[in-house]
Tab-separated table of C-alpha atoms and ligand atoms in Angstrom:
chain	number	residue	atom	x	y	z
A	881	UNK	CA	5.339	-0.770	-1.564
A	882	UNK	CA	3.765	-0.193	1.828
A	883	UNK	CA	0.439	-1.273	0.838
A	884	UNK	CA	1.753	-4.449	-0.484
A	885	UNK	CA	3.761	-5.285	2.910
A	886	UNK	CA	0.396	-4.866	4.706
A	887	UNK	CA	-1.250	-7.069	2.176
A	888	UNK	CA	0.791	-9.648	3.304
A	889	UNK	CA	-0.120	-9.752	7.111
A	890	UNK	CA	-4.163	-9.975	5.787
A	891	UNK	CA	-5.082	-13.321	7.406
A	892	UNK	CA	-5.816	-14.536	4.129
A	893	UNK	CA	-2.696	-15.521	1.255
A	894	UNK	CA	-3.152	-12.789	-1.417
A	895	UNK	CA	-0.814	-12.372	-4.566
A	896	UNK	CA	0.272	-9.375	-5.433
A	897	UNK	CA	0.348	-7.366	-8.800
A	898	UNK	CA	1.678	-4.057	-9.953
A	899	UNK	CA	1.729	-1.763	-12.152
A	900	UNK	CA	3.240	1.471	-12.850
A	901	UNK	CA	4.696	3.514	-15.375
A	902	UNK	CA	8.362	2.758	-14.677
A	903	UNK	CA	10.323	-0.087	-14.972
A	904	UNK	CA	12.381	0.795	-11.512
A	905	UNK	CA	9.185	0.980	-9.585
A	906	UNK	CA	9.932	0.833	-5.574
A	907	UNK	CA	6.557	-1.725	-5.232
A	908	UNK	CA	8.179	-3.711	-7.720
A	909	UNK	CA	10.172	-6.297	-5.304
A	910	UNK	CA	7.274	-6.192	-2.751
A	911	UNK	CA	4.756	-7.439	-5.255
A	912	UNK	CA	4.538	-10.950	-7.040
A	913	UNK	CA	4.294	-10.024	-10.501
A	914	UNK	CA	4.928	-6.621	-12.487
A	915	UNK	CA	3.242	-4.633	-15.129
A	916	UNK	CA	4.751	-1.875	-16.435
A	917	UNK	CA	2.555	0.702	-18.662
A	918	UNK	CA	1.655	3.875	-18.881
A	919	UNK	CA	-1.521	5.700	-16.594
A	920	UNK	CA	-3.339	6.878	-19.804
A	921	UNK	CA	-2.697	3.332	-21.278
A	922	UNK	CA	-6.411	1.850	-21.296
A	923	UNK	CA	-5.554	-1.586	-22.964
A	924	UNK	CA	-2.560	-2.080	-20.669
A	925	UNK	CA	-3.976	-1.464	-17.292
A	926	UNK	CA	-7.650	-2.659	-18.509
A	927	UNK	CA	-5.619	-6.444	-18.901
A	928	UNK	CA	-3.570	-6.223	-15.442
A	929	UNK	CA	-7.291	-5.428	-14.046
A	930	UNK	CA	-8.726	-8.243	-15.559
A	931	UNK	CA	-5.868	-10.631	-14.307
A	932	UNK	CA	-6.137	-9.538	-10.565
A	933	UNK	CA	-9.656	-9.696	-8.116
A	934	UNK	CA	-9.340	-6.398	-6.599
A	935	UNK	CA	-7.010	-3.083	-7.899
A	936	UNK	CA	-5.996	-0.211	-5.688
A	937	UNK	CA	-4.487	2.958	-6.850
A	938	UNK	CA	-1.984	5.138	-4.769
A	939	UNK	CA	-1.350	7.973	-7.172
A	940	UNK	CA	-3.942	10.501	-8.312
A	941	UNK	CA	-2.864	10.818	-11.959
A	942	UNK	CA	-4.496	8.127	-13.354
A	943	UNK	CA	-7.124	8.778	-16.181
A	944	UNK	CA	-10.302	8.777	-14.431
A	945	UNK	CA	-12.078	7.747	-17.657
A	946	UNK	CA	-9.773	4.348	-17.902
A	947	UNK	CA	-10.856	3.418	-13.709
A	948	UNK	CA	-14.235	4.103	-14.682
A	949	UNK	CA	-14.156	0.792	-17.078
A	950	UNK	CA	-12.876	-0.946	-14.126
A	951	UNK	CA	-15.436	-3.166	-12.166
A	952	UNK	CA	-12.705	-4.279	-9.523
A	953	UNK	CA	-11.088	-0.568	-8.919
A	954	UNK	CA	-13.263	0.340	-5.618
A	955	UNK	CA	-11.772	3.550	-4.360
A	956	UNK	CA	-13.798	4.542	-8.143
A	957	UNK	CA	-13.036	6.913	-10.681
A	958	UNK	CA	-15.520	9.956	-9.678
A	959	UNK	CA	-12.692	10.753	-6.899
A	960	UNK	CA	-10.390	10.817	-9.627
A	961	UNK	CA	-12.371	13.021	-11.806
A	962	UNK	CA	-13.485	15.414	-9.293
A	963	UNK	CA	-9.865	15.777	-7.561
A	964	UNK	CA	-7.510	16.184	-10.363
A	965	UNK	CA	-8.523	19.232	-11.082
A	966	UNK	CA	-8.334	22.138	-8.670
A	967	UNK	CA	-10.717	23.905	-10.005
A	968	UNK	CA	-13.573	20.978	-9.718
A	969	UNK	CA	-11.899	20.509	-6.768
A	970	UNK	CA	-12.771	23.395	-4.491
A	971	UNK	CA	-16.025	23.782	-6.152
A	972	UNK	CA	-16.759	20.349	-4.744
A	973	UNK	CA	-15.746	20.937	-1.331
A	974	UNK	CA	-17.448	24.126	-1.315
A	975	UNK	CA	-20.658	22.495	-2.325
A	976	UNK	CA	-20.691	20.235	0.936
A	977	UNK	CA	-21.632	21.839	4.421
A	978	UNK	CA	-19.044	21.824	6.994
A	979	UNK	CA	-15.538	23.894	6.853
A	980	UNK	CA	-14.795	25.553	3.328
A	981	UNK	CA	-11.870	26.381	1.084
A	982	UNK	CA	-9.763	28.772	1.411
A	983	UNK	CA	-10.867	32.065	-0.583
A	984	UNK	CA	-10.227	31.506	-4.421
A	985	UNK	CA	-10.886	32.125	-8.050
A	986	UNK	CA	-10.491	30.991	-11.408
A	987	UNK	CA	-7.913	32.796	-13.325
A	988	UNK	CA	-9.646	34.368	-16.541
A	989	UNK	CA	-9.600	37.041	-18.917
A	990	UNK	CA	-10.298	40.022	-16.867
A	991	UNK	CA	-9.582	38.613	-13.091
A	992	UNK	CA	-9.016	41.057	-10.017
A	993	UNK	CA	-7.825	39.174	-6.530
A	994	UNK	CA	-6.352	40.832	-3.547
A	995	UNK	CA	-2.506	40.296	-3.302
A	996	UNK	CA	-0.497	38.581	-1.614
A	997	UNK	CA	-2.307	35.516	-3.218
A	998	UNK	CA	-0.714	32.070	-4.116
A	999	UNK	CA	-1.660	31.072	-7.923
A	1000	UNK	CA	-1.523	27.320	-8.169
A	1001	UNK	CA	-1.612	25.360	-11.418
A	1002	UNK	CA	-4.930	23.163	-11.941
A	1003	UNK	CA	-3.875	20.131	-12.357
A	1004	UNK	CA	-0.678	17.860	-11.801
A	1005	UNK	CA	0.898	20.092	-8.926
A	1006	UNK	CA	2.152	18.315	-6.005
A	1007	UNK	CA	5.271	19.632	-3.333
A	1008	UNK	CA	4.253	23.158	-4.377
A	1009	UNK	CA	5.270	22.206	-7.907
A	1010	UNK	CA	2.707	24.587	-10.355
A	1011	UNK	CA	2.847	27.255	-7.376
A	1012	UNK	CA	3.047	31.123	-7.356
A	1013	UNK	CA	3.390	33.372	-4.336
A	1014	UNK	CA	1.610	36.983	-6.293
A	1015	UNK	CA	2.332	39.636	-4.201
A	1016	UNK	CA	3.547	42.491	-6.865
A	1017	UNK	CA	2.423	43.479	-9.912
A	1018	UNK	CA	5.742	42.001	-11.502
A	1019	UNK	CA	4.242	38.360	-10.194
A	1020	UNK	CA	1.393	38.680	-12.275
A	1021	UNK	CA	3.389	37.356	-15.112
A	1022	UNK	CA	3.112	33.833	-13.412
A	1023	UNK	CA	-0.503	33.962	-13.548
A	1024	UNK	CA	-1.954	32.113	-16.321
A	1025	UNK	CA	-5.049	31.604	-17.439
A	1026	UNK	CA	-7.001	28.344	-15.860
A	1027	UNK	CA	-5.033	29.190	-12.888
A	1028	UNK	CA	-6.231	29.170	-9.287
A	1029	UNK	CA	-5.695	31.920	-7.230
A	1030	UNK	CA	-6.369	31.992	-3.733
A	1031	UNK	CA	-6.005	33.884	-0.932
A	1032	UNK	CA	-2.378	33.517	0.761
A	1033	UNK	CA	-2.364	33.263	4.403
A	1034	UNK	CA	0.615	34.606	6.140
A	1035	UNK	CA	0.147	32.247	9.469
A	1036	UNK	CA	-0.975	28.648	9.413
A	1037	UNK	CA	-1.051	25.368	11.086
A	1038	UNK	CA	-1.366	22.548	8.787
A	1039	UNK	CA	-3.222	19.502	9.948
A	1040	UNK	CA	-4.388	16.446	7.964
A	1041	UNK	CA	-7.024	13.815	8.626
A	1042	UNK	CA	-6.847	10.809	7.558
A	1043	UNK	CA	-10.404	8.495	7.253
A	1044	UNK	CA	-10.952	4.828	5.801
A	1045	UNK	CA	-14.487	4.013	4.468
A	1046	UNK	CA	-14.657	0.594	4.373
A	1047	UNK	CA	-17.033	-1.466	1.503
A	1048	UNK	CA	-19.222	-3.540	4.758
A	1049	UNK	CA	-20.749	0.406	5.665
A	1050	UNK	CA	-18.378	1.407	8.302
A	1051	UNK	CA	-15.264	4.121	8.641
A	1052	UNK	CA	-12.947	4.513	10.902
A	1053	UNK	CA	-10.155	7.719	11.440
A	1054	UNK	CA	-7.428	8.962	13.477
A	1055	UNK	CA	-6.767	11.628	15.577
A	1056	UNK	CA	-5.666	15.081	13.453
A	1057	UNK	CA	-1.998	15.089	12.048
A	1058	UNK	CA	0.172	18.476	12.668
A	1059	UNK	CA	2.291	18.709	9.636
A	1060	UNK	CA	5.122	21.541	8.698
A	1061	UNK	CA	5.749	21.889	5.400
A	1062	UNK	CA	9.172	23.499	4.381
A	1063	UNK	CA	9.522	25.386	0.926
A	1064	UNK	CA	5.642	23.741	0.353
A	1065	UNK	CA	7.300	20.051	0.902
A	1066	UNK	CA	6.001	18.117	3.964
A	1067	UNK	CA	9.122	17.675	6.376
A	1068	UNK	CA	7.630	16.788	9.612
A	1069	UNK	CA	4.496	15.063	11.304
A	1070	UNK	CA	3.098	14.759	14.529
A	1071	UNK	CA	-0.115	13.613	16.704
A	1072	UNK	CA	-1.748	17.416	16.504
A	1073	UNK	CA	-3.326	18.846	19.632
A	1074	UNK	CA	-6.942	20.496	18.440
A	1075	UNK	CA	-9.749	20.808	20.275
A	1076	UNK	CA	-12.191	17.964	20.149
A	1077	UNK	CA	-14.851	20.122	18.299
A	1078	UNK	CA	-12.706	21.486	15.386
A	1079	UNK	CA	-11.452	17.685	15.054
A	1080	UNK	CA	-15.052	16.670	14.929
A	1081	UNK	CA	-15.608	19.491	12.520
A	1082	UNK	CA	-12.636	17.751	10.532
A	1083	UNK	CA	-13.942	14.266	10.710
A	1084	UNK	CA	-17.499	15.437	9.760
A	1085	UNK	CA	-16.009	16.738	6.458
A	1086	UNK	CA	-13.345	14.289	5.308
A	1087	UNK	CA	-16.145	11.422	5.415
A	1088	UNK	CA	-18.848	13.403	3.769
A	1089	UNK	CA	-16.472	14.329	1.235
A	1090	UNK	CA	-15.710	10.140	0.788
A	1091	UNK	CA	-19.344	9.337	0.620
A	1092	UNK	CA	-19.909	12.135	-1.980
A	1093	UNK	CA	-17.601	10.811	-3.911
A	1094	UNK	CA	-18.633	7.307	-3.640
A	1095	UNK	CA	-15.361	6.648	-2.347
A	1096	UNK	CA	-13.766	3.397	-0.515
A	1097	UNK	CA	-10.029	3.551	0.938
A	1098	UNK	CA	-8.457	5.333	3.053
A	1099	UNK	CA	-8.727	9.427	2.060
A	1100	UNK	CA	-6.579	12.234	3.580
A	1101	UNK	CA	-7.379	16.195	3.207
A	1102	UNK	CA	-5.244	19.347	4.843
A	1103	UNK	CA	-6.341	21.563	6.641
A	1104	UNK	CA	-5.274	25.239	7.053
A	1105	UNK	CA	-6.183	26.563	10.404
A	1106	UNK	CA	-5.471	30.379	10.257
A	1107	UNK	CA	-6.503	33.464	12.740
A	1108	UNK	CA	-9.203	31.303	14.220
A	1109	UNK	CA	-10.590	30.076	11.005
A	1110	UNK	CA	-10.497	26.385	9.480
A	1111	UNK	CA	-9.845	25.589	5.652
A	1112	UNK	CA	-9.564	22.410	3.723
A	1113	UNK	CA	-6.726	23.186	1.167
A	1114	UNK	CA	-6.959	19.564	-0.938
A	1115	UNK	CA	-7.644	16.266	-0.816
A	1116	UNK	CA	-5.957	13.211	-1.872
A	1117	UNK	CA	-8.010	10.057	-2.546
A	1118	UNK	CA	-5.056	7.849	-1.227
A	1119	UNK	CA	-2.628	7.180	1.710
A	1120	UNK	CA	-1.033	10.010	2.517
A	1121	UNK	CA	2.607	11.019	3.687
A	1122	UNK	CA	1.240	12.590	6.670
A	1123	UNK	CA	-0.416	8.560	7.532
A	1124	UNK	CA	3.765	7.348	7.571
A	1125	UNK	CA	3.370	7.872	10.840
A	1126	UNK	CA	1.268	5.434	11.295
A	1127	UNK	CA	3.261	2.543	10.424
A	1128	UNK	CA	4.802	2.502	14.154
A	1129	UNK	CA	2.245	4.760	15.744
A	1130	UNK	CA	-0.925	2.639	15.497
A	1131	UNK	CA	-2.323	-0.688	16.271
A	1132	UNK	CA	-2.779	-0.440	12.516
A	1133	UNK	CA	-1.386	1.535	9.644
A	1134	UNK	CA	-3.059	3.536	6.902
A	1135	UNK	CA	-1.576	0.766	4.566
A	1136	UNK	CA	-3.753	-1.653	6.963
A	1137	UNK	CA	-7.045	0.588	6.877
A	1138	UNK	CA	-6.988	0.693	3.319
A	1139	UNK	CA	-6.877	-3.061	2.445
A	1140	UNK	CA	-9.061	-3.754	5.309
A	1141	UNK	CA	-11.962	-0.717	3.317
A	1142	UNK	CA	-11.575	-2.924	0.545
A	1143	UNK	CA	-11.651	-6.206	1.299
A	1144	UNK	CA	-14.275	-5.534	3.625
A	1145	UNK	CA	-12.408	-6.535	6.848
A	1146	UNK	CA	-14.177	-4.874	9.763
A	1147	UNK	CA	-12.078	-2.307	11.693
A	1148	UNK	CA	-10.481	-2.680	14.914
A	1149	UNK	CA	-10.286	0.410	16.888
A	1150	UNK	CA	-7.740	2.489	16.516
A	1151	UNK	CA	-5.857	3.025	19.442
A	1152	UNK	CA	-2.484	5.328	18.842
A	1153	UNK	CA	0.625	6.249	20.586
A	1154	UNK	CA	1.241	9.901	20.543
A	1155	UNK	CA	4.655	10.170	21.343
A	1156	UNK	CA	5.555	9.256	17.463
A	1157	UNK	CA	6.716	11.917	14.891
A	1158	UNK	CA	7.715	11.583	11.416
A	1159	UNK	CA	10.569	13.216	9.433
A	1160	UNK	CA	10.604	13.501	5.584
A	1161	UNK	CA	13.785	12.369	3.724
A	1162	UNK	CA	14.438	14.272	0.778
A	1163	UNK	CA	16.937	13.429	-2.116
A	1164	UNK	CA	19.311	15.846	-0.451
A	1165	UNK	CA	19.618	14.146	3.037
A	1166	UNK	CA	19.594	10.909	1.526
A	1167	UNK	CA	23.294	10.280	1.943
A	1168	UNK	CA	23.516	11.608	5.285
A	1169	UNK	CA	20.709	9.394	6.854
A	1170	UNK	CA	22.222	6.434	4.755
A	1171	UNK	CA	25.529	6.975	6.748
A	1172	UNK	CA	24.660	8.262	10.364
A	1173	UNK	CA	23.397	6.164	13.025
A	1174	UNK	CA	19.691	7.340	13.718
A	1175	UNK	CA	17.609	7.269	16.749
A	1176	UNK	CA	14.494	6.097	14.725
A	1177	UNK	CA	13.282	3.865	11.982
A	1178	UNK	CA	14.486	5.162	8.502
A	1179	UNK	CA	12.268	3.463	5.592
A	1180	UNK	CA	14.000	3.530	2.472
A	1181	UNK	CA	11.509	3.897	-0.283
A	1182	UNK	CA	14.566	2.259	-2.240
A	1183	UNK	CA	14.473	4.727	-4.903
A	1184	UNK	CA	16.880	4.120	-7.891
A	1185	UNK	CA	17.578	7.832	-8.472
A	1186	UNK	CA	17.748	10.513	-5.391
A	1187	UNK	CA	16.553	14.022	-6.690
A	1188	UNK	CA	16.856	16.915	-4.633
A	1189	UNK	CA	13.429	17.857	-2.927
A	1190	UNK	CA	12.168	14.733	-3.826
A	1191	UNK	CA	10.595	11.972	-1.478
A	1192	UNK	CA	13.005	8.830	-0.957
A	1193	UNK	CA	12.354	8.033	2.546
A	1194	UNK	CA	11.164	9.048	5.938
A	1195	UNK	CA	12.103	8.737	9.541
A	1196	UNK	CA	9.797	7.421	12.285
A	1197	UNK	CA	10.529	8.527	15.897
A	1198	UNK	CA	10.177	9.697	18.740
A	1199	UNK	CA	8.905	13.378	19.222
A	1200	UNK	CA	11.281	13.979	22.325
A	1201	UNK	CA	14.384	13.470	19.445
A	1202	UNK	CA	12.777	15.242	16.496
A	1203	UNK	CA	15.147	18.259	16.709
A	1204	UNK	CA	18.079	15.500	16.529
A	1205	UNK	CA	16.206	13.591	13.690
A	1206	UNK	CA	16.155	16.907	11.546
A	1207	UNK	CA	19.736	17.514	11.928
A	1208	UNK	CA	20.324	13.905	10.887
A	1209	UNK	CA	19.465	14.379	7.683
A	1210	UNK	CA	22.237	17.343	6.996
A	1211	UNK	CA	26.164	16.673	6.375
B	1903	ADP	P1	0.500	20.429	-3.251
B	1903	ADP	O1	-0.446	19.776	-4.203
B	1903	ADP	O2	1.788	20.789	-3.871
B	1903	ADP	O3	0.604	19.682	-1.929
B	1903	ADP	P2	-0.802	22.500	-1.672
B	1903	ADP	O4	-1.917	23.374	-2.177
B	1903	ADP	O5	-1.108	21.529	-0.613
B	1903	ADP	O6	-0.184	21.820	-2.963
B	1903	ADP	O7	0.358	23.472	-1.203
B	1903	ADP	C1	1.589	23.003	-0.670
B	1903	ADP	C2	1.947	23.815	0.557
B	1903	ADP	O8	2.067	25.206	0.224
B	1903	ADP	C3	0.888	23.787	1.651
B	1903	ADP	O9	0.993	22.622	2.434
B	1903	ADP	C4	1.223	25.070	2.411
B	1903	ADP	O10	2.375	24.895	3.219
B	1903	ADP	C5	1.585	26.036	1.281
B	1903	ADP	N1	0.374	26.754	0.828
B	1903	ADP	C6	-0.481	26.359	-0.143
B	1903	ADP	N2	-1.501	27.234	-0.280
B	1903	ADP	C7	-1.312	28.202	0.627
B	1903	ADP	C8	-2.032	29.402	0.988
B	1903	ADP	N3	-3.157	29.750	0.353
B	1903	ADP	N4	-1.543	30.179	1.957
B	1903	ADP	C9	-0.391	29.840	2.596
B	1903	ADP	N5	0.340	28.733	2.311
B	1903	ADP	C10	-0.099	27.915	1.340
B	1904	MG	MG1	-0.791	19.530	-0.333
C-alpha cells in the first residue's frame, strides 16, 4: 500500500498492479488493477508479470524458483532463496567479512548447545512466531530437528539499517534505527545513537550483503548489539517496519528509495529529522487508537480483520510524546 502511494508522486504517470494471495488485500484500493493468486502459483503471477513493466515484491514468502522466471522482478530471486531459510541464511552472512551472526547451530540428531539458547524454526517465522526460549532440559521438547539454535543473549539493543541499491550503480542509507521489540514483536522505533564506526561497520555489511545477493531495493537487517559485541540477527530483502519511520522523518521514505533503486532514479541525499519515533499498532490497541485523539500520525493499514499481536497500523511521532503514544494504544 505504501509503496504504491509513493509510486504515485514518481514524476512520471505509472499504473499500478497487484497481486496477493487475498482477496481483502490492504494495497488493493491503492493500486489500479488487482490480481489475486496464490505465492506458489507460477502461471498466475508469471501472467500479472507479463502484463506490468516492472514487479516489486514486499513479502519474503514468495517461491524463489517462480521470481527466478521473472525478467522484470529486479530485487531477484537469489535473495529469496538464500533468505528464506535460516539456515542458508546465517551461513551466508557468515561467509561475508564484516560483523557475524550470532552463535548458532543446526539442530540434528545428536546436537549439544549451551542453554539458555533460543531455537527458531527455519523457515516462515516472523514476530517470534517458530520461536523457543531452551533454558531447561524440559524445553528441549521444542527443539526439532532442522531447527536453529542459537545462543540467547540476556541484554540487547536492537538496531536496524536500512540501505537502497539502486539499478544506475549507486546506494544510498540512513542513519541506524533503535528498535524495542516486546514479546519478539517490534513496538517502537527511533533515530539510534551509535558511534559512527559501528554504524559504518553496519553500513559496510548491509550493502555487501545486497551486492552478494545481486540485490536491487531497498534491504533492512537487525542488529543485536550485546556486551560490546555486534550481531546481524536477519535480513529482510524488503521495506521494513523499522523504515515506517521514515514516511515523516525523511526528505524521502523507504517506499521512495525503493522505487527510485528500481526505476533507476538517482538518489537525493538523505537528510532526516531525528526527533521522529514510531509506535507499532497491534490488533489489540486497534480500537483504542481508532477512538482517542493522538498526538501523532496513525496510518491505518486498513486491515479487514484485527488479530491480536498482529500488525494493523503504526503511529508516527514525536519522541518527546512516545511515553503518551504507548499508553494510547491501551483502554
Ligand atoms: P522474526 O523473524 O520473528 O523477526 P527474529 O530472529 O528477528 O525473528 O526474533 C524476533 C525477536 O526476538 C528479536 O527482535 C529479539 O527481540 C528476540 N530474539 C531473537 N533472537 C534472540 C537471541 N538470540 N537472543 C535474545 N533475543 C532474541
Ligand atoms: Mg526479526
Amino acid at each position: 500500500m505504501f509503496i504504491a502511494q509513493a509510486a504515485r508522486k514518481l514524476p512520471f504517470q505509472v499504473e499500478i498492479a497487484i497481486y496477493d494471495a487475498s482477496e481483502q488485500a490492504c494495497a488493493r484500493t491503492a493500486g489500479d488493477s488487482f490480481y489475486c493468486g496464490a505465492f506458489d502459483d507460477e502461471q498466475a503471477i508469471r501472467s500479472f508479470a507479463a502484463d506490468v513493466d516492472i514487479v516489486t515484491y514486499e513479502f519474503e514468502n514468495i517461491s524463489p524458483t517462480v521470481v527466478g522466471h521473472l525478467d522484470n522482478a529486479l530485487q531477484g530471486s537469489t535473495a529469496l532463496r538464500t533468505l528464506q531459510n535460516r539456515y542458508l541464511e546465517k551461513e551466508f552472512i557468515n561467509s561475508l567479512p564484516g560483523i557475524p551472526c550470532v552463535p548458532y547451530a543446526l539442530v540434528t540428531e545428536n546436537f549439544s548447545f549451551d542453554m539458555p539458547f533460543v531455537a527458531k524454526t527455519a523457515e516462515l517465522g516472523y514476530d517470534g512466531k517458530g520461536q523457543y526460549i531452551i533454558t531447561n532440559y524440559e524445553d528441549l521438547a521444542y527443539v526439532k530437528k532442522g531447527m536453529i539454535a542459537e545462543r540467547f543473549l540476556p541484554d540487547i539493543t536492537e538496531y536496524s539499517i536500512i540501505i537502497a541499491r539502486n539499478i544506475n550503480g549507486t546506494h544510498t542509507h540512513y542513519p541506524v534505527f533503535e528498535n524495542v521489540h516486546v514479546n519478539q514483536i517490534l513496538d517502537t522505533t527511533r533515530y539510534g545513537s551509535i558511534p559512527a564506526e559501528l554504524e559504518k561497520l553496519m553500513y559496510d555489511k548491509a550493502i555487501l550483503i545486497a551486492e552478494s545477493l545481486n540485490y536491487y531495493g531497498v534491504l533492512a537487517v537487525e542488529f543485536f548489539l550485546s556486551d560490546h559485541s555486534l550481531y546481524v540477527n536477519e535480513v529482510a530483502p524488503r521495506v521494513h517496519n523499522s523504515g515506517h519511520i521514515t514516511l515523516d522523518s525523511a526528505n524521502v521514505s523507504q517506499f521512495d528509495l525503493h522505487l527510485y533503486s528500481l526505476f533507476g532514479i538517482d538518489f537525493p541525499p538523505i537528510e532526516v529529522d531525528r526527533s521522529w519515533c514510531m509506535v507499532n499498532v497491534l490488533g489489540q490497541h486497534y480500537e483504542a487508537v481508532k477512538k482517542r485523539s493522538i498526538a501523532g500520525k496513525f496510518y491505518d493499514y486498513g486491515k479487514k480483520s484485527t488479530q491480536e499481536n498482529r500488525k494493523v497500523g503504526h503511529i508516527n511521532g514525536k519522541l518527546q510524546d512516545l511515553e503518551l503514544l504507548k499508553e494510547v494504544r491501551l483502554s
